[in-house]
PDB file of C-alpha atoms in Angstrom:
ATOM      1  CA  UNK A 270      -2.357  18.533  -0.855  1.00 64.00           C
ATOM      2  CA  UNK A 271      -1.732  16.072   1.900  1.00 67.00           C
ATOM      3  CA  UNK A 272       1.834  14.783   2.218  1.00 88.00           C
ATOM      4  CA  UNK A 273       3.242  12.145   4.530  1.00 94.00           C
ATOM      5  CA  UNK A 274       6.956  12.281   5.267  1.00 96.00           C
ATOM      6  CA  UNK A 275       8.722   9.234   6.734  1.00 97.00           C
ATOM      7  CA  UNK A 276      12.222   8.912   8.177  1.00 97.00           C
ATOM      8  CA  UNK A 277      14.702   7.358   8.133  1.00 97.00           C
ATOM      9  CA  UNK A 278      14.732   5.991   4.598  1.00 96.00           C
ATOM     10  CA  UNK A 279      17.143   3.217   5.585  1.00 97.00           C
ATOM     11  CA  UNK A 280      17.824   1.571   8.908  1.00 96.00           C
ATOM     12  CA  UNK A 281      20.655  -0.890   9.493  1.00 97.00           C
ATOM     13  CA  UNK A 282      20.148  -2.639  12.815  1.00 97.00           C
ATOM     14  CA  UNK A 283      22.169  -5.191  14.721  1.00 97.00           C
ATOM     15  CA  UNK A 284      20.065  -8.137  15.813  1.00 97.00           C
ATOM     16  CA  UNK A 285      18.768  -7.483  19.317  1.00 97.00           C
ATOM     17  CA  UNK A 286      18.843  -3.676  19.029  1.00 97.00           C
ATOM     18  CA  UNK A 287      15.848  -1.340  18.992  1.00 97.00           C
ATOM     19  CA  UNK A 288      14.875   1.198  16.334  1.00 96.00           C
ATOM     20  CA  UNK A 289      12.143   3.690  15.544  1.00 98.00           C
ATOM     21  CA  UNK A 290      10.674   4.994  12.292  1.00 98.00           C
ATOM     22  CA  UNK A 291       8.736   8.272  12.204  1.00 98.00           C
ATOM     23  CA  UNK A 292       5.959   9.727  10.072  1.00 98.00           C
ATOM     24  CA  UNK A 293       4.730  13.282   9.792  1.00 97.00           C
ATOM     25  CA  UNK A 294       1.728  14.544   7.880  1.00 95.00           C
ATOM     26  CA  UNK A 295       1.247  18.074   6.599  1.00 91.00           C
ATOM     27  CA  UNK A 296      -2.453  17.852   7.513  1.00 91.00           C
ATOM     28  CA  UNK A 297      -4.559  16.293  10.270  1.00 92.00           C
ATOM     29  CA  UNK A 298      -5.356  12.662   9.561  1.00 93.00           C
ATOM     30  CA  UNK A 299      -8.525  10.700  10.235  1.00 93.00           C
ATOM     31  CA  UNK A 300      -6.382   7.623  10.771  1.00 94.00           C
ATOM     32  CA  UNK A 301      -2.921   6.274  10.084  1.00 96.00           C
ATOM     33  CA  UNK A 302      -2.090   2.750   8.994  1.00 97.00           C
ATOM     34  CA  UNK A 303       1.182   0.842   9.018  1.00 98.00           C
ATOM     35  CA  UNK A 304       2.196  -1.776   6.478  1.00 98.00           C
ATOM     36  CA  UNK A 305       5.198  -4.074   6.104  1.00 98.00           C
ATOM     37  CA  UNK A 306       6.526  -5.224   2.754  1.00 98.00           C
ATOM     38  CA  UNK A 307       9.076  -8.015   2.659  1.00 97.00           C
ATOM     39  CA  UNK A 308      11.579  -8.066  -0.239  1.00 95.00           C
ATOM     40  CA  UNK A 309       9.762  -9.359  -3.322  1.00 94.00           C
ATOM     41  CA  UNK A 310       6.433  -9.300  -1.499  1.00 96.00           C
ATOM     42  CA  UNK A 311       3.369  -7.134  -1.190  1.00 97.00           C
ATOM     43  CA  UNK A 312       2.391  -4.675   1.576  1.00 98.00           C
ATOM     44  CA  UNK A 313       0.817  -6.406   4.562  1.00 98.00           C
ATOM     45  CA  UNK A 314      -1.362  -4.455   6.979  1.00 98.00           C
ATOM     46  CA  UNK A 315       0.022  -4.237  10.528  1.00 98.00           C
ATOM     47  CA  UNK A 316      -2.116  -1.767  12.486  1.00 98.00           C
ATOM     48  CA  UNK A 317      -4.526   1.147  12.263  1.00 97.00           C
ATOM     49  CA  UNK A 318      -4.508   4.072  14.708  1.00 97.00           C
ATOM     50  CA  UNK A 319      -7.562   6.292  14.917  1.00 96.00           C
ATOM     51  CA  UNK A 320      -7.626   8.186  18.212  1.00 97.00           C
ATOM     52  CA  UNK A 321      -5.489  11.124  19.246  1.00 97.00           C
ATOM     53  CA  UNK A 322      -2.573   9.924  21.425  1.00 97.00           C
ATOM     54  CA  UNK A 323      -3.364   6.268  20.762  1.00 98.00           C
ATOM     55  CA  UNK A 324      -0.713   3.640  21.556  1.00 98.00           C
ATOM     56  CA  UNK A 325      -0.974   0.042  20.372  1.00 98.00           C
ATOM     57  CA  UNK A 326       1.403  -2.865  20.870  1.00 98.00           C
ATOM     58  CA  UNK A 327       1.932  -6.028  18.867  1.00 97.00           C
ATOM     59  CA  UNK A 328       4.556  -8.155  20.641  1.00 97.00           C
ATOM     60  CA  UNK A 329       7.827  -6.265  20.045  1.00 98.00           C
ATOM     61  CA  UNK A 330       6.182  -3.523  17.936  1.00 98.00           C
ATOM     62  CA  UNK A 331       4.787  -0.332  19.526  1.00 98.00           C
ATOM     63  CA  UNK A 332       2.770   2.108  17.433  1.00 98.00           C
ATOM     64  CA  UNK A 333       1.887   5.664  18.482  1.00 98.00           C
ATOM     65  CA  UNK A 334      -0.405   8.332  17.038  1.00 98.00           C
ATOM     66  CA  UNK A 335       0.336  11.922  18.014  1.00 97.00           C
ATOM     67  CA  UNK A 336      -2.015  14.141  19.972  1.00 96.00           C
ATOM     68  CA  UNK A 337      -2.603  16.355  16.950  1.00 96.00           C
ATOM     69  CA  UNK A 338      -3.161  13.308  14.699  1.00 96.00           C
ATOM     70  CA  UNK A 339      -0.409  14.493  12.367  1.00 96.00           C
ATOM     71  CA  UNK A 340       2.462  12.237  13.367  1.00 97.00           C
ATOM     72  CA  UNK A 341       3.071   8.620  14.182  1.00 98.00           C
ATOM     73  CA  UNK A 342       5.902   6.289  15.090  1.00 98.00           C
ATOM     74  CA  UNK A 343       6.727   2.595  15.035  1.00 98.00           C
ATOM     75  CA  UNK A 344       9.229   1.320  17.593  1.00 98.00           C
ATOM     76  CA  UNK A 345      10.633  -2.205  17.348  1.00 98.00           C
ATOM     77  CA  UNK A 346      12.489  -3.695  20.297  1.00 98.00           C
ATOM     78  CA  UNK A 347      15.015  -6.548  20.194  1.00 98.00           C
ATOM     79  CA  UNK A 348      15.105  -6.643  16.399  1.00 98.00           C
ATOM     80  CA  UNK A 349      15.124 -10.077  14.778  1.00 97.00           C
ATOM     81  CA  UNK A 350      16.045 -11.172  11.252  1.00 96.00           C
ATOM     82  CA  UNK A 351      12.339 -11.713  10.600  1.00 96.00           C
ATOM     83  CA  UNK A 352      11.863  -7.934  10.938  1.00 97.00           C
ATOM     84  CA  UNK A 353      13.648  -7.359   7.615  1.00 98.00           C
ATOM     85  CA  UNK A 354      11.532  -5.441   5.116  1.00 98.00           C
ATOM     86  CA  UNK A 355      10.199  -2.001   4.342  1.00 98.00           C
ATOM     87  CA  UNK A 356       7.797  -0.411   6.785  1.00 98.00           C
ATOM     88  CA  UNK A 357       5.339   2.106   5.356  1.00 98.00           C
ATOM     89  CA  UNK A 358       3.069   4.459   7.205  1.00 98.00           C
ATOM     90  CA  UNK A 359      -0.016   5.526   5.283  1.00 97.00           C
ATOM     91  CA  UNK A 360      -2.294   8.373   6.266  1.00 95.00           C
ATOM     92  CA  UNK A 361      -5.965   8.772   5.481  1.00 92.00           C
ATOM     93  CA  UNK A 362      -7.262  12.317   5.248  1.00 87.00           C
ATOM     94  CA  UNK A 363     -10.716  13.729   5.835  1.00 75.00           C
ATOM     95  CA  UNK A 364     -13.970  12.202   4.636  1.00 62.00           C
ATOM     96  CA  UNK A 365     -13.785  13.762   1.189  1.00 61.00           C
ATOM     97  CA  UNK A 366     -10.566  11.883   0.457  1.00 64.00           C
ATOM     98  CA  UNK A 367     -11.518   8.513   1.912  1.00 70.00           C
ATOM     99  CA  UNK A 368      -9.864   5.742  -0.031  1.00 79.00           C
ATOM    100  CA  UNK A 369      -6.900   7.964  -0.828  1.00 88.00           C
ATOM    101  CA  UNK A 370      -4.194   6.519   1.422  1.00 92.00           C
ATOM    102  CA  UNK A 371      -1.078   8.664   1.272  1.00 93.00           C
ATOM    103  CA  UNK A 372       1.956   6.428   1.761  1.00 96.00           C
ATOM    104  CA  UNK A 373       5.184   7.614   3.312  1.00 97.00           C
ATOM    105  CA  UNK A 374       8.409   6.831   1.451  1.00 97.00           C
ATOM    106  CA  UNK A 375       9.039   3.822   3.686  1.00 97.00           C
ATOM    107  CA  UNK A 376      11.859   2.748   5.991  1.00 98.00           C
ATOM    108  CA  UNK A 377      13.895  -0.122   4.594  1.00 98.00           C
ATOM    109  CA  UNK A 378      15.191  -2.221   7.482  1.00 97.00           C
ATOM    110  CA  UNK A 379      18.255  -4.440   7.184  1.00 97.00           C
ATOM    111  CA  UNK A 380      19.173  -6.631  10.139  1.00 96.00           C
ATOM    112  CA  UNK A 381      22.678  -7.961  10.665  1.00 94.00           C
ATOM    113  CA  UNK A 382      23.042 -11.072  12.858  1.00 89.00           C
TER     114      UNK A 382
ATOM    115  CA  UNK B  55      -1.306 -16.499   1.656  1.00 50.00           C
ATOM    116  CA  UNK B  56      -3.233 -13.572   0.270  1.00 61.00           C
ATOM    117  CA  UNK B  57      -7.030 -13.328   0.058  1.00 92.00           C
ATOM    118  CA  UNK B  58      -6.757 -10.973  -2.908  1.00 97.00           C
ATOM    119  CA  UNK B  59      -5.836 -12.901  -6.040  1.00 97.00           C
ATOM    120  CA  UNK B  60      -4.126 -11.227  -8.964  1.00 98.00           C
ATOM    121  CA  UNK B  61      -3.420 -12.683 -12.392  1.00 98.00           C
ATOM    122  CA  UNK B  62      -1.105 -12.932 -14.144  1.00 98.00           C
ATOM    123  CA  UNK B  63       1.847 -12.814 -11.761  1.00 97.00           C
ATOM    124  CA  UNK B  64       4.198 -11.714 -14.538  1.00 98.00           C
ATOM    125  CA  UNK B  65       3.470 -10.047 -17.867  1.00 97.00           C
ATOM    126  CA  UNK B  66       5.779  -8.975 -20.660  1.00 96.00           C
ATOM    127  CA  UNK B  67       4.188  -6.990 -23.457  1.00 94.00           C
ATOM    128  CA  UNK B  68       5.111  -4.812 -26.378  1.00 91.00           C
ATOM    129  CA  UNK B  69       4.088  -1.192 -26.633  1.00 90.00           C
ATOM    130  CA  UNK B  70       1.381  -1.986 -29.194  1.00 89.00           C
ATOM    131  CA  UNK B  71      -0.201  -4.876 -27.290  1.00 90.00           C
ATOM    132  CA  UNK B  72      -3.496  -4.901 -25.406  1.00 95.00           C
ATOM    133  CA  UNK B  73      -3.659  -6.897 -22.203  1.00 96.00           C
ATOM    134  CA  UNK B  74      -5.644  -6.981 -18.977  1.00 97.00           C
ATOM    135  CA  UNK B  75      -4.725  -7.456 -15.339  1.00 98.00           C
ATOM    136  CA  UNK B  76      -7.280  -9.188 -13.135  1.00 98.00           C
ATOM    137  CA  UNK B  77      -7.998  -8.990  -9.438  1.00 98.00           C
ATOM    138  CA  UNK B  78     -10.495 -10.972  -7.368  1.00 98.00           C
ATOM    139  CA  UNK B  79     -11.536 -10.951  -3.709  1.00 97.00           C
ATOM    140  CA  UNK B  80     -14.247 -12.876  -1.889  1.00 92.00           C
ATOM    141  CA  UNK B  81     -14.118 -11.111   1.467  1.00 95.00           C
ATOM    142  CA  UNK B  82     -17.222  -9.028   0.744  1.00 95.00           C
ATOM    143  CA  UNK B  83     -15.123  -5.877   0.586  1.00 96.00           C
ATOM    144  CA  UNK B  84     -16.831  -2.913  -1.092  1.00 95.00           C
ATOM    145  CA  UNK B  85     -13.734  -0.862  -1.949  1.00 95.00           C
ATOM    146  CA  UNK B  86     -11.074  -1.965  -4.419  1.00 97.00           C
ATOM    147  CA  UNK B  87      -7.891  -0.246  -5.540  1.00 97.00           C
ATOM    148  CA  UNK B  88      -5.175  -0.275  -8.181  1.00 98.00           C
ATOM    149  CA  UNK B  89      -1.673   0.849  -7.265  1.00 98.00           C
ATOM    150  CA  UNK B  90       1.549   1.131  -9.223  1.00 98.00           C
ATOM    151  CA  UNK B  91       4.821   0.475  -7.390  1.00 98.00           C
ATOM    152  CA  UNK B  92       8.313   1.110  -8.703  1.00 97.00           C
ATOM    153  CA  UNK B  93      11.349  -0.508  -7.081  1.00 95.00           C
ATOM    154  CA  UNK B  94      12.234   0.945  -3.655  1.00 93.00           C
ATOM    155  CA  UNK B  95       9.244   3.335  -3.784  1.00 96.00           C
ATOM    156  CA  UNK B  96       5.901   3.334  -1.997  1.00 97.00           C
ATOM    157  CA  UNK B  97       2.720   2.246  -3.783  1.00 97.00           C
ATOM    158  CA  UNK B  98       1.165   5.050  -5.860  1.00 96.00           C
ATOM    159  CA  UNK B  99      -2.603   5.101  -5.963  1.00 95.00           C
ATOM    160  CA  UNK B 100      -4.122   4.893  -9.444  1.00 96.00           C
ATOM    161  CA  UNK B 101      -7.840   4.164  -9.038  1.00 96.00           C
ATOM    162  CA  UNK B 102     -10.375   3.564  -6.286  1.00 95.00           C
ATOM    163  CA  UNK B 103     -13.694   1.803  -6.740  1.00 95.00           C
ATOM    164  CA  UNK B 104     -16.268   2.132  -3.985  1.00 92.00           C
ATOM    165  CA  UNK B 105     -19.453   0.071  -4.249  1.00 93.00           C
ATOM    166  CA  UNK B 106     -18.497  -0.757  -7.849  1.00 93.00           C
ATOM    167  CA  UNK B 107     -18.288   2.894  -8.862  1.00 93.00           C
ATOM    168  CA  UNK B 108     -15.080   4.710  -9.744  1.00 92.00           C
ATOM    169  CA  UNK B 109     -14.577   7.191  -6.922  1.00 88.00           C
ATOM    170  CA  UNK B 110     -10.963   8.263  -7.406  1.00 87.00           C
ATOM    171  CA  UNK B 111      -8.859   8.520 -10.558  1.00 89.00           C
ATOM    172  CA  UNK B 112      -5.444   9.932  -9.751  1.00 88.00           C
ATOM    173  CA  UNK B 113      -4.968  11.557 -13.169  1.00 89.00           C
ATOM    174  CA  UNK B 114      -3.845   8.271 -14.665  1.00 94.00           C
ATOM    175  CA  UNK B 115      -3.111   8.278 -18.445  1.00 95.00           C
ATOM    176  CA  UNK B 116      -5.934   6.892 -20.574  1.00 95.00           C
ATOM    177  CA  UNK B 117      -3.757   3.961 -21.709  1.00 96.00           C
ATOM    178  CA  UNK B 118      -4.803   2.474 -18.335  1.00 97.00           C
ATOM    179  CA  UNK B 119      -8.520   1.709 -18.190  1.00 97.00           C
ATOM    180  CA  UNK B 120     -10.071   0.229 -15.032  1.00 97.00           C
ATOM    181  CA  UNK B 121     -13.234  -1.836 -14.933  1.00 97.00           C
ATOM    182  CA  UNK B 122     -15.248  -3.236 -12.037  1.00 97.00           C
ATOM    183  CA  UNK B 123     -17.640  -5.883 -13.433  1.00 95.00           C
ATOM    184  CA  UNK B 124     -18.974  -6.768  -9.969  1.00 94.00           C
ATOM    185  CA  UNK B 125     -18.176  -6.357  -6.295  1.00 92.00           C
ATOM    186  CA  UNK B 126     -15.586  -9.164  -6.343  1.00 96.00           C
ATOM    187  CA  UNK B 127     -13.702  -8.368  -9.531  1.00 98.00           C
ATOM    188  CA  UNK B 128     -11.478  -5.554 -10.676  1.00 98.00           C
ATOM    189  CA  UNK B 129      -9.715  -5.366 -14.022  1.00 98.00           C
ATOM    190  CA  UNK B 130      -7.087  -3.040 -15.416  1.00 98.00           C
ATOM    191  CA  UNK B 131      -7.020  -2.870 -19.205  1.00 98.00           C
ATOM    192  CA  UNK B 132      -3.704  -1.898 -20.750  1.00 97.00           C
ATOM    193  CA  UNK B 133      -3.139  -0.472 -24.210  1.00 95.00           C
ATOM    194  CA  UNK B 134      -0.188   1.239 -25.894  1.00 94.00           C
ATOM    195  CA  UNK B 135       1.913   1.286 -22.751  1.00 94.00           C
ATOM    196  CA  UNK B 136       5.318   2.954 -22.507  1.00 95.00           C
ATOM    197  CA  UNK B 137       8.566   1.485 -21.100  1.00 95.00           C
ATOM    198  CA  UNK B 138       8.223   3.726 -18.028  1.00 96.00           C
ATOM    199  CA  UNK B 139       4.990   1.877 -17.201  1.00 97.00           C
ATOM    200  CA  UNK B 140       7.051  -1.169 -16.230  1.00 97.00           C
ATOM    201  CA  UNK B 141       6.351  -1.728 -12.538  1.00 98.00           C
ATOM    202  CA  UNK B 142       4.609  -3.910  -9.991  1.00 98.00           C
ATOM    203  CA  UNK B 143       0.840  -3.383 -10.207  1.00 98.00           C
ATOM    204  CA  UNK B 144      -0.910  -4.074  -6.936  1.00 98.00           C
ATOM    205  CA  UNK B 145      -4.594  -4.605  -6.347  1.00 98.00           C
ATOM    206  CA  UNK B 146      -6.059  -4.087  -2.883  1.00 98.00           C
ATOM    207  CA  UNK B 147      -9.448  -4.281  -1.238  1.00 97.00           C
ATOM    208  CA  UNK B 148     -10.970  -3.045   1.999  1.00 96.00           C
ATOM    209  CA  UNK B 149     -14.290  -3.356   3.793  1.00 95.00           C
ATOM    210  CA  UNK B 150     -14.961   0.308   3.153  1.00 91.00           C
ATOM    211  CA  UNK B 151     -12.811   3.100   1.772  1.00 87.00           C
ATOM    212  CA  UNK B 152     -11.598   4.208   5.222  1.00 88.00           C
ATOM    213  CA  UNK B 153     -10.578   0.733   6.388  1.00 92.00           C
ATOM    214  CA  UNK B 154      -7.231  -1.112   6.185  1.00 95.00           C
ATOM    215  CA  UNK B 155      -6.384  -2.585   2.837  1.00 96.00           C
ATOM    216  CA  UNK B 156      -5.552  -6.141   1.863  1.00 97.00           C
ATOM    217  CA  UNK B 157      -3.090  -6.352  -1.000  1.00 98.00           C
ATOM    218  CA  UNK B 158      -2.668  -9.022  -3.635  1.00 98.00           C
ATOM    219  CA  UNK B 159       0.734 -10.381  -4.647  1.00 97.00           C
ATOM    220  CA  UNK B 160       0.801  -8.030  -7.640  1.00 98.00           C
ATOM    221  CA  UNK B 161       1.505  -8.368 -11.334  1.00 98.00           C
ATOM    222  CA  UNK B 162       5.066  -7.621 -12.364  1.00 98.00           C
ATOM    223  CA  UNK B 163       4.730  -5.869 -15.724  1.00 97.00           C
ATOM    224  CA  UNK B 164       7.538  -5.312 -18.209  1.00 96.00           C
ATOM    225  CA  UNK B 165       7.057  -3.222 -21.336  1.00 95.00           C
ATOM    226  CA  UNK B 166       9.465  -3.919 -24.179  1.00 91.00           C
TER     227      UNK B 166
END
């Protein structure tokens, strides 16, 4: 079955530094979604990527979808304390598995001032 | 603020109790979901309802019984749960089953 691997599991970042989290799927995805979950909170949708090679930016966050639609990355520049949380990628497979988002393990981000 | 409302926020129950978790959304979304999340783990899909019909059941034990009374409501009936069922139970909804999901705050469930 479809699996989504995400690395790193933990990321300690100094405030102002950049970091990247990566996702890889064992199968081609119809789309990939990114969510952020703050400590004690619930996952909050950030972005959806649908097209091969797509790049989207949200302020300091840059999201990429690979050409083969099997991998994705989230790059955060100039990290701030508000970026603390766990970032999950979640892949959606083909039409017969719509609704079945496969979450990566998540990258837990800790920011030191 | 979340547009998906879950009640109760916290629930402590014994292994012989029967209780229900409730979820409500008024965004006109036609897909609704139940997830289970353990600490420091990603959400695990339990059930998907699409247009009020159960479309995915991820081999969840029968002590969890979902119900979708209408397009805005989703319930999860609990009976004879085990201590390992203690977790955060998240409800989510989306416009359609291939669209981004909006999560509720969750119900933190503890089984004694």
